[in-house]
């Protein structure tokens, strides 16, 4: 039995008010994952920029 099957089986036994809390929690996990992906992309863009402009940064530091 997959984790999804097990989760669905458990959800069948949960009351409606608790299901709303579970739904909110699952959505927050998705949002957190999306935020981490955005942060990783931003960090990679910074590193790429730093690599591309290494000479400029070196000249500024030495001036």
PDB file of C-alpha atoms in Angstrom:
ATOM      1  CA  UNK A   1       0.000   0.000   0.000  1.00  0.00           C
ATOM      2  CA  UNK A   2       1.419   3.380  -0.984  1.00  0.00           C
ATOM      3  CA  UNK A   3       1.701   6.342   1.338  1.00  0.00           C
ATOM      4  CA  UNK A   4      -1.046   8.044  -0.657  1.00  0.00           C
ATOM      5  CA  UNK A   5      -3.355   5.052  -0.168  1.00  0.00           C
ATOM      6  CA  UNK A   6      -2.621   5.048   3.545  1.00  0.00           C
ATOM      7  CA  UNK A   7      -3.255   8.759   3.792  1.00  0.00           C
ATOM      8  CA  UNK A   8      -6.562   8.489   1.952  1.00  0.00           C
ATOM      9  CA  UNK A   9      -7.585   5.637   4.233  1.00  0.00           C
ATOM     10  CA  UNK A  10      -6.832   7.751   7.305  1.00  0.00           C
ATOM     11  CA  UNK A  11      -8.622  10.774   5.839  1.00  0.00           C
ATOM     12  CA  UNK A  12     -11.791   8.723   5.475  1.00  0.00           C
ATOM     13  CA  UNK A  13     -11.897   8.541   9.274  1.00  0.00           C
ATOM     14  CA  UNK A  14     -11.320  12.255   9.987  1.00  0.00           C
ATOM     15  CA  UNK A  15     -14.102  14.742  10.733  1.00  0.00           C
ATOM     16  CA  UNK A  16     -14.797  17.636   8.371  1.00  0.00           C
ATOM     17  CA  UNK A  17     -13.372  20.336  10.696  1.00  0.00           C
ATOM     18  CA  UNK A  18     -10.120  18.395  11.007  1.00  0.00           C
ATOM     19  CA  UNK A  19     -10.016  17.850   7.253  1.00  0.00           C
ATOM     20  CA  UNK A  20      -9.926  21.619   6.804  1.00  0.00           C
ATOM     21  CA  UNK A  21      -6.885  21.791   9.086  1.00  0.00           C
ATOM     22  CA  UNK A  22      -5.229  18.956   7.174  1.00  0.00           C
ATOM     23  CA  UNK A  23      -5.912  20.754   3.905  1.00  0.00           C
ATOM     24  CA  UNK A  24      -4.410  23.960   5.260  1.00  0.00           C
ATOM     25  CA  UNK A  25      -1.337  22.056   6.429  1.00  0.00           C
ATOM     26  CA  UNK A  26      -0.825  20.333   3.056  1.00  0.00           C
ATOM     27  CA  UNK A  27      -1.121  23.658   1.263  1.00  0.00           C
ATOM     28  CA  UNK A  28       1.429  25.217   3.616  1.00  0.00           C
ATOM     29  CA  UNK A  29       3.867  22.426   2.760  1.00  0.00           C
ATOM     30  CA  UNK A  30       3.470  23.166  -0.931  1.00  0.00           C
ATOM     31  CA  UNK A  31       4.017  26.877  -0.317  1.00  0.00           C
ATOM     32  CA  UNK A  32       7.156  26.146   1.725  1.00  0.00           C
ATOM     33  CA  UNK A  33       8.540  23.945  -1.054  1.00  0.00           C
ATOM     34  CA  UNK A  34       7.848  26.631  -3.657  1.00  0.00           C
ATOM     35  CA  UNK A  35       9.593  29.228  -1.466  1.00  0.00           C
ATOM     36  CA  UNK A  36      12.664  27.016  -1.161  1.00  0.00           C
ATOM     37  CA  UNK A  37      12.784  26.602  -4.949  1.00  0.00           C
ATOM     38  CA  UNK A  38      12.583  30.385  -5.428  1.00  0.00           C
ATOM     39  CA  UNK A  39      15.378  30.946  -2.904  1.00  0.00           C
ATOM     40  CA  UNK A  40      17.552  28.370  -4.659  1.00  0.00           C
ATOM     41  CA  UNK A  41      16.960  30.078  -8.023  1.00  0.00           C
ATOM     42  CA  UNK A  42      17.800  33.492  -6.554  1.00  0.00           C
ATOM     43  CA  UNK A  43      21.000  32.170  -4.981  1.00  0.00           C
ATOM     44  CA  UNK A  44      22.034  30.536  -8.265  1.00  0.00           C
ATOM     45  CA  UNK A  45      21.373  33.788 -10.139  1.00  0.00           C
ATOM     46  CA  UNK A  46      23.591  35.624  -7.665  1.00  0.00           C
ATOM     47  CA  UNK A  47      26.399  33.082  -8.076  1.00  0.00           C
ATOM     48  CA  UNK A  48      26.119  33.276 -11.866  1.00  0.00           C
ATOM     49  CA  UNK A  49      26.253  37.071 -11.706  1.00  0.00           C
ATOM     50  CA  UNK A  50      29.260  36.998  -9.406  1.00  0.00           C
ATOM     51  CA  UNK A  51      31.085  34.624 -11.742  1.00  0.00           C
ATOM     52  CA  UNK A  52      30.266  36.748 -14.811  1.00  0.00           C
ATOM     53  CA  UNK A  53      31.391  39.979 -13.151  1.00  0.00           C
ATOM     54  CA  UNK A  54      34.380  38.650 -11.239  1.00  0.00           C
ATOM     55  CA  UNK A  55      36.792  40.981 -13.039  1.00  0.00           C
ATOM     56  CA  UNK A  56      34.600  44.031 -12.359  1.00  0.00           C
ATOM     57  CA  UNK A  57      34.399  43.177  -8.654  1.00  0.00           C
ATOM     58  CA  UNK A  58      38.179  42.669  -8.509  1.00  0.00           C
ATOM     59  CA  UNK A  59      38.850  46.048 -10.122  1.00  0.00           C
ATOM     60  CA  UNK A  60      36.432  47.797  -7.762  1.00  0.00           C
ATOM     61  CA  UNK A  61      38.082  46.193  -4.754  1.00  0.00           C
ATOM     62  CA  UNK A  62      41.523  47.307  -5.926  1.00  0.00           C
ATOM     63  CA  UNK A  63      40.530  50.899  -6.688  1.00  0.00           C
TER      64      UNK A  63
END
